[in-house]
CSV table of C-alpha atoms in Angstrom, one decimal:
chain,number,residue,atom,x,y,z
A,1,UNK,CA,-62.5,101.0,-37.7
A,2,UNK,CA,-65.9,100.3,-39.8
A,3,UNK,CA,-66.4,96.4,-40.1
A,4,UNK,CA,-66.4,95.5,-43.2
A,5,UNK,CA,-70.0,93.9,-44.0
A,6,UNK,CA,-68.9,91.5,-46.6
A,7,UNK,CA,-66.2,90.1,-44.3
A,8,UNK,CA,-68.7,89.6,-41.5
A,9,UNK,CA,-70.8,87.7,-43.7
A,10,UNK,CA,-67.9,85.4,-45.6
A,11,UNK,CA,-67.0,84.9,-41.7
A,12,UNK,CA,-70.9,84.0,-40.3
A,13,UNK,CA,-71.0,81.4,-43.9
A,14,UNK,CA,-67.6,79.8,-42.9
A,15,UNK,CA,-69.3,79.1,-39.2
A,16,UNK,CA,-72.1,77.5,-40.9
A,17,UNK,CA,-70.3,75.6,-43.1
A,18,UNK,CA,-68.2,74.5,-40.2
A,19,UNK,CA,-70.5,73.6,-38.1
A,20,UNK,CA,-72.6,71.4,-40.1
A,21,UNK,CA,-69.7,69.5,-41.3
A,22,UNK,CA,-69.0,69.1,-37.8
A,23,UNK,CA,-72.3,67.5,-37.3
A,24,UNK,CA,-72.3,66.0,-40.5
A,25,UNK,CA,-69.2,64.0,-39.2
A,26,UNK,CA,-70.9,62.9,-36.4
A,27,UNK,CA,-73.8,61.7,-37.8
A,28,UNK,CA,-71.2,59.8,-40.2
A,29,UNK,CA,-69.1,58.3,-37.2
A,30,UNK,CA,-72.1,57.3,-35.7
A,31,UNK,CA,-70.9,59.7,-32.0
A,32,UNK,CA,-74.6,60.7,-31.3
A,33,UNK,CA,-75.2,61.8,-28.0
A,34,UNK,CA,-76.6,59.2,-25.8
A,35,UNK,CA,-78.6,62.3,-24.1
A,36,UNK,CA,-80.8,62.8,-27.9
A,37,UNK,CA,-82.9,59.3,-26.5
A,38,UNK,CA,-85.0,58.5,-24.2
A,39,UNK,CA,-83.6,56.1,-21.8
A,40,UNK,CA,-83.4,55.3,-17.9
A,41,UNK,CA,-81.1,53.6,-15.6
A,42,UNK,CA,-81.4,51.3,-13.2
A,43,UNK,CA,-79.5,49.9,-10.4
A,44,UNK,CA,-79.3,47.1,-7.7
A,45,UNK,CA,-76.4,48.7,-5.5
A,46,UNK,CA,-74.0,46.0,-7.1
A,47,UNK,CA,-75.1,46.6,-11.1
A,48,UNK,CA,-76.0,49.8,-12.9
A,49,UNK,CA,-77.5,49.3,-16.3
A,50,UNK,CA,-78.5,52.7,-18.7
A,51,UNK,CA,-81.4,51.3,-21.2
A,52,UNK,CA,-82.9,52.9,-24.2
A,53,UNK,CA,-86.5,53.0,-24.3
A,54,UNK,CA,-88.5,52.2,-27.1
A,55,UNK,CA,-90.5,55.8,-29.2
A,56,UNK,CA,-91.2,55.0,-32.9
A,57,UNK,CA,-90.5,58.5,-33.0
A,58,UNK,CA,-87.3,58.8,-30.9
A,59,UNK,CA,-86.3,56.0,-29.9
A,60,UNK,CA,-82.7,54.5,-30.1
A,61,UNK,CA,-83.7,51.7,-32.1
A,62,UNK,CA,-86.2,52.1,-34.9
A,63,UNK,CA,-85.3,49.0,-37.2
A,64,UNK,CA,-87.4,45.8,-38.0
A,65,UNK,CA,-85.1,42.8,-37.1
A,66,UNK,CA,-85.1,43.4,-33.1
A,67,UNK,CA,-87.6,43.8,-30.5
A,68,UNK,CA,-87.6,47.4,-29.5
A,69,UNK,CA,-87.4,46.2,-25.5
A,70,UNK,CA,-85.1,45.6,-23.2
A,71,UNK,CA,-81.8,47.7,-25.7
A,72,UNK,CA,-79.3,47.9,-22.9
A,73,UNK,CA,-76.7,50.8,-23.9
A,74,UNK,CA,-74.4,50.2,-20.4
A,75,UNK,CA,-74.1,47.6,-17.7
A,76,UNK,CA,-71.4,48.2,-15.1
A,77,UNK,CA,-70.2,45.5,-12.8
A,78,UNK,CA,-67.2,46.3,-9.9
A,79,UNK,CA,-65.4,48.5,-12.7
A,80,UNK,CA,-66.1,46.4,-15.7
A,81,UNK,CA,-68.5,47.5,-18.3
A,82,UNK,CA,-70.4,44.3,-20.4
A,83,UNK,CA,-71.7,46.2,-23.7
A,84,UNK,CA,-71.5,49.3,-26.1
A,85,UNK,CA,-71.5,50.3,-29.6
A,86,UNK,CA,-69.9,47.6,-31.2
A,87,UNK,CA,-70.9,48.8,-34.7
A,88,UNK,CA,-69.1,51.4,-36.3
A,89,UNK,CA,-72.3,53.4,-38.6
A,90,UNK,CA,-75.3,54.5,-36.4
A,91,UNK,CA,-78.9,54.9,-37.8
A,92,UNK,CA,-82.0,54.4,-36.1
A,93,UNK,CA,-83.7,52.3,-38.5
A,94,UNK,CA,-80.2,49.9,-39.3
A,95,UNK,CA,-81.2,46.4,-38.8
A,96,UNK,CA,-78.2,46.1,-35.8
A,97,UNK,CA,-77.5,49.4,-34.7
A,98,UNK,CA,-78.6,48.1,-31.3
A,99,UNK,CA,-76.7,46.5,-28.2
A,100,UNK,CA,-77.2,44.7,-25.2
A,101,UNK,CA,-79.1,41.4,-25.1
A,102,UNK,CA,-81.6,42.1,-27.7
A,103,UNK,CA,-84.0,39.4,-29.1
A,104,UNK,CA,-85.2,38.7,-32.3
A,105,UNK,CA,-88.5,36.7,-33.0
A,106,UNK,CA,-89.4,34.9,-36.5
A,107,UNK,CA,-91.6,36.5,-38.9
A,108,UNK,CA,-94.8,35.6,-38.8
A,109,UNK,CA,-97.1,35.2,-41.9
A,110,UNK,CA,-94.7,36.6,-44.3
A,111,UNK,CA,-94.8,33.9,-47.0
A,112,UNK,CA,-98.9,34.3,-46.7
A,113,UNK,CA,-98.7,38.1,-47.0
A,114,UNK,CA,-99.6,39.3,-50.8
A,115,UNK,CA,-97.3,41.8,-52.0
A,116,UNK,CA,-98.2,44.9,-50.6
A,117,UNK,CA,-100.0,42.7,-47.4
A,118,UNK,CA,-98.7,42.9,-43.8
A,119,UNK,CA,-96.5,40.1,-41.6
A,120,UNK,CA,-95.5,40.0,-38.5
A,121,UNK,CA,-92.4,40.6,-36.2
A,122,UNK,CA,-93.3,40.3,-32.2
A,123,UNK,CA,-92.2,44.0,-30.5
A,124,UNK,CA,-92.2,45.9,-33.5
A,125,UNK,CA,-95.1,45.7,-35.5
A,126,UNK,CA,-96.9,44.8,-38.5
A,127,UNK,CA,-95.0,45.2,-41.6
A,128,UNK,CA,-95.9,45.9,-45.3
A,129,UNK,CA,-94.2,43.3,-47.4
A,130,UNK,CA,-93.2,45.1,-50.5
A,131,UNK,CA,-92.0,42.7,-53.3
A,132,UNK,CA,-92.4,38.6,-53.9
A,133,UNK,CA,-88.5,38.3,-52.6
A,134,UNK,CA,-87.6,36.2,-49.8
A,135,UNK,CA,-87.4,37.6,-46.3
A,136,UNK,CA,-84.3,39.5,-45.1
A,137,UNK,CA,-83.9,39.9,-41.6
A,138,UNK,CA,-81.1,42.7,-43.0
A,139,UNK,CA,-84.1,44.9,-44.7
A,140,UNK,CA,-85.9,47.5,-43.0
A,141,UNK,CA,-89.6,47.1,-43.9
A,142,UNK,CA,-92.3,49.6,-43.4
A,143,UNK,CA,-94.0,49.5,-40.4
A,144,UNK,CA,-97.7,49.4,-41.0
A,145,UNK,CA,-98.9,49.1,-37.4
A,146,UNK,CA,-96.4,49.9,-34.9
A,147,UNK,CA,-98.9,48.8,-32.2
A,148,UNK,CA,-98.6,50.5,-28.6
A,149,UNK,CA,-95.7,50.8,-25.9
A,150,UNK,CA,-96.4,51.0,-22.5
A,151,UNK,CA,-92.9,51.4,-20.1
A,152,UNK,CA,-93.1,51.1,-16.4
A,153,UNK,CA,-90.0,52.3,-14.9
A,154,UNK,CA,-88.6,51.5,-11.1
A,155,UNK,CA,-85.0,51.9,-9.5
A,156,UNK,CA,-83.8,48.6,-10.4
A,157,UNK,CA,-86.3,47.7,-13.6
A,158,UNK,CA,-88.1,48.4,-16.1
A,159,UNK,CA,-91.1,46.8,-17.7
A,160,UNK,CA,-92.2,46.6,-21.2
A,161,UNK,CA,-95.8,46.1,-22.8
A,162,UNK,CA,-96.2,45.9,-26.7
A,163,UNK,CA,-100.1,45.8,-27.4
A,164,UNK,CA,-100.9,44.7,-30.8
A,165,UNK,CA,-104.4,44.4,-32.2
A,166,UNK,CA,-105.5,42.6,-35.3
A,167,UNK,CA,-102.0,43.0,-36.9
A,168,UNK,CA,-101.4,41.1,-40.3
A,169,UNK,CA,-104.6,39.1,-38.5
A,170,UNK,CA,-102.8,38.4,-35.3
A,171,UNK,CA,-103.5,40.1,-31.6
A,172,UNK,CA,-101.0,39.6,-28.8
A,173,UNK,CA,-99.7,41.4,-25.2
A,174,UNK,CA,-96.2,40.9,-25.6
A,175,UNK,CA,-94.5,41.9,-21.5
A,176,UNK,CA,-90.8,42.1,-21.1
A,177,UNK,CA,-89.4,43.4,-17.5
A,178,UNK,CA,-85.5,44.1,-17.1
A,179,UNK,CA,-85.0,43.3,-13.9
A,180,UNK,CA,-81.9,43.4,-11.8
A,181,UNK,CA,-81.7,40.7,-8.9
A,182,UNK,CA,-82.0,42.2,-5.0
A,183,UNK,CA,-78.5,41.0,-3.2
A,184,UNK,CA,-77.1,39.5,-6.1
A,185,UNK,CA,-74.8,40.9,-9.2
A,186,UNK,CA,-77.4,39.2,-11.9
A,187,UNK,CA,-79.7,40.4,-14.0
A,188,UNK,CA,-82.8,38.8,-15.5
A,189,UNK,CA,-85.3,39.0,-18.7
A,190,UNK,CA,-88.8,37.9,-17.9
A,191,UNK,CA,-91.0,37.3,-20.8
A,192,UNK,CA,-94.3,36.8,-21.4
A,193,UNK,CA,-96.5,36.8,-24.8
A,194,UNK,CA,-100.5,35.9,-24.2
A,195,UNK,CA,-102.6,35.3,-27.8
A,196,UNK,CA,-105.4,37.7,-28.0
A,197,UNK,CA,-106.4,37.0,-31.2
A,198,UNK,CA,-107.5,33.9,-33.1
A,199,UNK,CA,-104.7,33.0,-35.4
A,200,UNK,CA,-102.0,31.0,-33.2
A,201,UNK,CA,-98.5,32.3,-32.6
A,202,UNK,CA,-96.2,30.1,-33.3
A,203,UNK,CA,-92.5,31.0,-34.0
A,204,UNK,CA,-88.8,31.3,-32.7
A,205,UNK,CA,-87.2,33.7,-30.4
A,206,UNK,CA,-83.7,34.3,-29.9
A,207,UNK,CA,-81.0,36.7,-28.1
A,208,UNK,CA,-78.1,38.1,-29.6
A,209,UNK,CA,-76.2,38.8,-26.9
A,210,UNK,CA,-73.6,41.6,-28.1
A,211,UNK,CA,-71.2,41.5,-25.6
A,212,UNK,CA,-67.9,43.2,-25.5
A,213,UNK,CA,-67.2,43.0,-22.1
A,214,UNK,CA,-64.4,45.7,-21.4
A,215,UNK,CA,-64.3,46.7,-25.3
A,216,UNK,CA,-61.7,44.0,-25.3
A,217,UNK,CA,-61.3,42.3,-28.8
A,218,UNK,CA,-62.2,39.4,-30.1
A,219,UNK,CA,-59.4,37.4,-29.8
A,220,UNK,CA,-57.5,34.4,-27.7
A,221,UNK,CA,-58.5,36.9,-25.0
A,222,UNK,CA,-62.2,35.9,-25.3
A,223,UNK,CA,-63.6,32.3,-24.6
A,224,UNK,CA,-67.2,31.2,-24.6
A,225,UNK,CA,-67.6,28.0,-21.9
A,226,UNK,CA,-70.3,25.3,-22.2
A,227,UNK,CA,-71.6,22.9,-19.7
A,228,UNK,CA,-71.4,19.9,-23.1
A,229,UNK,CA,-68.7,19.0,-25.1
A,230,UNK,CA,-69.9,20.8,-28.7
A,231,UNK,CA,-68.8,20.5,-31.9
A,232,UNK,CA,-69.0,23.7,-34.7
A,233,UNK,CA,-68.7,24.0,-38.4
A,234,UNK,CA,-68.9,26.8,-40.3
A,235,UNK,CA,-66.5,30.4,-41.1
A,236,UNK,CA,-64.0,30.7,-39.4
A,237,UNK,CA,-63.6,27.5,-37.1
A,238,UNK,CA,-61.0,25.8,-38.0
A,239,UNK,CA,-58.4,28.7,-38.6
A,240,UNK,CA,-59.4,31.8,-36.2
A,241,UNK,CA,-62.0,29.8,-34.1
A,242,UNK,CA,-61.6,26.6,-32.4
A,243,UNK,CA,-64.0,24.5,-30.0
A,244,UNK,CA,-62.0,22.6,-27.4
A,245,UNK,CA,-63.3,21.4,-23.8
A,246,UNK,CA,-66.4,22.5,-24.0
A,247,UNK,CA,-65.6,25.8,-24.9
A,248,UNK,CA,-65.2,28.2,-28.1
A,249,UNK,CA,-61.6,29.7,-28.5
A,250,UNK,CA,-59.8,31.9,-30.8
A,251,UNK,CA,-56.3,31.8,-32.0
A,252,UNK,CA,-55.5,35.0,-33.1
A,253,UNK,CA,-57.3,38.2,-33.2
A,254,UNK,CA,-60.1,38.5,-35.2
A,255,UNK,CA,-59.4,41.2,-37.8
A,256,UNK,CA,-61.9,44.2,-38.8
A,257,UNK,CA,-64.4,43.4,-41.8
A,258,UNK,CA,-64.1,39.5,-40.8
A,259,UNK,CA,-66.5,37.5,-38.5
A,260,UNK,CA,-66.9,33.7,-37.1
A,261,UNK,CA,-70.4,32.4,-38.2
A,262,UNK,CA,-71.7,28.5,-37.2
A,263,UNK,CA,-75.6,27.8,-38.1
A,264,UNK,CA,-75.1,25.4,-35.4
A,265,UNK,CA,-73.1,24.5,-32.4
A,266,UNK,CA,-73.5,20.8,-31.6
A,267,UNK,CA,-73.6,19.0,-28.4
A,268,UNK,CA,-76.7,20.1,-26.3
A,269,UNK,CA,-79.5,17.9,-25.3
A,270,UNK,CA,-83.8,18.8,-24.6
A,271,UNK,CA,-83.4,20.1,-21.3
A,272,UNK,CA,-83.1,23.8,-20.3
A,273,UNK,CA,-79.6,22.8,-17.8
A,274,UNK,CA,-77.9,22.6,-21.2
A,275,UNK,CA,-79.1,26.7,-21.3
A,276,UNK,CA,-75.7,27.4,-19.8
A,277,UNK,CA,-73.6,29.2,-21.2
A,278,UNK,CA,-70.4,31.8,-20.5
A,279,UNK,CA,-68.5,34.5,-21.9
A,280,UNK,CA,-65.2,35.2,-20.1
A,281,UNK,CA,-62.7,38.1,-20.6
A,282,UNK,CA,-59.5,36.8,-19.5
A,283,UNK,CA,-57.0,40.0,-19.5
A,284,UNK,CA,-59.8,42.1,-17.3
A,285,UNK,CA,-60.8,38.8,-15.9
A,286,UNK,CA,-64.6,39.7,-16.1
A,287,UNK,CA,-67.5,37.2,-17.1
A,288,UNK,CA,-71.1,36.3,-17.5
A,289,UNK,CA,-73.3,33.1,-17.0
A,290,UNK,CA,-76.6,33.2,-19.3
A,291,UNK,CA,-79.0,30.3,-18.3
A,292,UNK,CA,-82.8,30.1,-19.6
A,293,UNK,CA,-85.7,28.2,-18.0
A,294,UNK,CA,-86.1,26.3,-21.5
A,295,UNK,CA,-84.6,24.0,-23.7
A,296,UNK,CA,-82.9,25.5,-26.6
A,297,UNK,CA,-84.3,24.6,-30.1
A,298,UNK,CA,-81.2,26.0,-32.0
A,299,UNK,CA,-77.4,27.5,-30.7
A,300,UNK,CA,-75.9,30.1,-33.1
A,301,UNK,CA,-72.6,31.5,-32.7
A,302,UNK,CA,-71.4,34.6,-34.8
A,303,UNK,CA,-68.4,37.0,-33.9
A,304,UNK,CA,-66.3,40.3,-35.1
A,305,UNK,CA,-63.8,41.9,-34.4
A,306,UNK,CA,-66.0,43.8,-31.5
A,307,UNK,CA,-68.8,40.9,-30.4
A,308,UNK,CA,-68.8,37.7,-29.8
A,309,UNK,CA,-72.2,36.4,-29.2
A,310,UNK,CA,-73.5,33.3,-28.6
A,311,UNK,CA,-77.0,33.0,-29.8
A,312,UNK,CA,-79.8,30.4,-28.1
A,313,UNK,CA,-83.0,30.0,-30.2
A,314,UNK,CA,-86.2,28.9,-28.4
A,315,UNK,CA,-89.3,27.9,-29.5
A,316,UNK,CA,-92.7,30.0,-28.8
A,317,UNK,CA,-95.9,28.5,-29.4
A,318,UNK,CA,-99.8,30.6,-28.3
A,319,UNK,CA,-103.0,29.3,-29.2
A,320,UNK,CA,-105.8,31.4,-28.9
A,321,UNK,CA,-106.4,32.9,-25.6
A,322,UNK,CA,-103.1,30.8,-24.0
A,323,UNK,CA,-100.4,33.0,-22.4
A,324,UNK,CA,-96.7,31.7,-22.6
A,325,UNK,CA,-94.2,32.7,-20.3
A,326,UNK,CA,-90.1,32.8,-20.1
A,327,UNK,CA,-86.6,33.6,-18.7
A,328,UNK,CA,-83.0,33.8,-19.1
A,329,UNK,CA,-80.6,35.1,-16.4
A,330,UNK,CA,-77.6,37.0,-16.8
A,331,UNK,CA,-75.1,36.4,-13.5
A,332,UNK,CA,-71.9,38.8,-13.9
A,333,UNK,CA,-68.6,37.6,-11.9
A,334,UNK,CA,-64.9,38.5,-12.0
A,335,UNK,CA,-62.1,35.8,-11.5
C-alpha cells in the first residue's frame, strides 16, 4: 500500500502538538525533573540530604527574596523524609519556589537607592530598584550584579562562597557550609559574612524553615514545641491555631489557599538557649530540634496547608574589615 503523505504529516503535527502540551503541562504543574539542575548529595551514614546548587543560569532557585545557598530539595532520616515541594507552581525566578531551610537577609540600601540605583540582598546580588514603591520581598528585581559563586563539594557537605565587590557601594565574602554531623543524625548551617568594603553591613537574617516532614499536613497532626511559655496573635490563632504549653497547635486541618501568620510569637528572652525550638509529626512520629548560637531579635510563625515554619530573625551587624560568624543546628529524631 502507498502511504499517504498527507496522513503522515497530519500524524507527525498531532505528535508535536502532543508533545508540547505534554510539556507544557508540566511546566504548568510545576513536575520539573529534579535531574534539569545542578545539585549534589551528601550523606553522614545516618542522613542523606540532595541540595541544589546555586548557577544564575541553571540553578534551582533564581529569585531575589532567598539566599541562593544551602536550598535543600531532600533530607532522609531512618525512612522519614523532612522537606519537598510544598508549593504547587514552579518557576525559577518565584520569590518561594525554594525548600529546605533557606534564609533570607534584609535589604540593604534600598530606601537610598534612586530609581533606577542598586540595593542590596546578601547571596544574591545587587539589584536595580525600578520604581519609588516600597520594597516587596514578593517582587523579583533585576539583578544588576549577581557577584560570584564558589561551591566546594565533599561526601557529607558542601560549602558556599558568594564574593561581592563594590555592589550598590557595599563589598562582602559571604561563606555558608552545609554540614552534616560525624556520628550524629544532625545537621548544621555555619555562617560567616566578613565586610570588605567600607560601608557597614548592618541588617537581619532569618530562616524559613519549610518543613513538611513526611508530606503530612498541616493539621492537629503537627505541633511546634518551645522551651518558654509564648503567647501569639495574629491569622489564624485563635480558630485553626492555638499556643498552649509552650507549644503551637492546630485544631483542625488547615485548608488549601489558607495560612496561619503571627508578626510575633511572644515569650523569649536575650539569650541564644531560648533558640530552641521543634517541629514534631505525631502520626509518623518524626521530629526536629533547631537551636542557634544567638539570641533571636524577632520569632515569626506562618503556615499552609503544606508548611509550617517557624521563622527566627537574627541580627547581623560588619563594620569595615570585621568578619561575623554564626550557627543553627538541625538534630532529627523519631519518637
Amino acid at each position: 500500500m502507498k502511504a499517504n503523505p498527507l496522513l503522515f504529516r497530519f500524524v507527525r503535527q498531532v505528535s508535536v502538538m502532543s508533545l508540547c502540551a505534554g510539556l507544557l503541562v508540566v511546566l504548568c504543574c510545576g513536575l520539573i525533573s529534579s535531574d534539569n539542575f545542578p545539585q549534589t548529595t551528601i550523606s553522614n551514614g545516618l542522613i542523606e540530604a540532595r541540595l541544589y546548587l546555586p548557577d544564575p543560569a541553571t540553578g534551582y532557585y533564581r529569585g531575589t527574596r532567598f539566599d541562593w545557598s544551602g536550598v535543600v530539595a531532600r533530607l532522609e532520616f531512618k525512612g522519614h523524609n523532612y522537606f519537598g515541594q510544598w508549593f504547587e507552581k514552579y518557576d525559577p525566578k518565584l520569590h518561594d519556589a525554594i525548600m529546605g531551610p533557606v534564609e533570607e537577609f534584609s535589604a540593604l540600601g534600598f530606601d537610598e537607592a534612586p530609581v533606577g540605583g542598586a540595593f542590596l540582598k546578601i547571596g544574591v546580588g545587587s539589584l536595580v530598584k525600578p520604581d519609588d514603591k516600597s520594597f516587596s520581598f514578593a517582587k523579583t528585581y533585576e539583578i544588576e550584579n549577581p557577584g560570584t559563586w564558589k561551591v566546594r563539594k565533599f561526601r557529607d557537605k558542601v560549602e558556599f562562597t558568594h564574593t561581592l565587590t563594590d555592589a550598590a557601594g557595599y563589598s562582602y565574602i559571604y561563606k555558608k557550609t552545609v554540614r552534616l554531623a560525624a556520628g550524629r543524625p544532625a545537621m548544621v548551617l555555619e555562617h560567616s559574612l566578613t565586610n570588605t568594603g567600607q560601608k557597614s553591613i548592618e541588617t537581619s537574617v532569618y530562616n524559613h524553615n519549610f518543613f513538611m516532614i513526611d508530606q503530612v499536613p498541616t493539621g492537629p497532626d503537627v505541633k511546634i514545641s518551645f522551651p518558654f511559655e509564648i503567647t501569639a496573635e495574629g491569622k489564624g490563632f485563635g480558630t485553626v491555631a492555638d499556643t498552649k504549653d509552650k507549644a503551637i497547635i492546630f485544631n483542625k486541618e488547615l485548608p488549601k489557599n489558607e495560612y496561619v501568620y503571627t508578626a510575633g510569637v511572644q515569650g523569649f528572652k536575650n539569650t541564644a538557649d531560648d533558640y530552641d525550638i521543634s517541629i514534631e509529626n505525631l502520626k509518623t512520629n518524626a521530629g526536629v530540634r533547631i537551636t542557634g548560637d544567638v539570641p533571636m531579635q524577632k520569632l515569626v510563625f506562618w503556615a499552609c496547608s503544606t508548611t509550617s515554619c517557624p521563622e527566627p530573625y537574627i541580627r547581623i551587624a560588619a563594620k569595615s574589615g570585621e568578619k561575623v560568624s554564626w550557627k543553627i543546628e538541625y538534630e532529627f529524631y523519631t519518637f
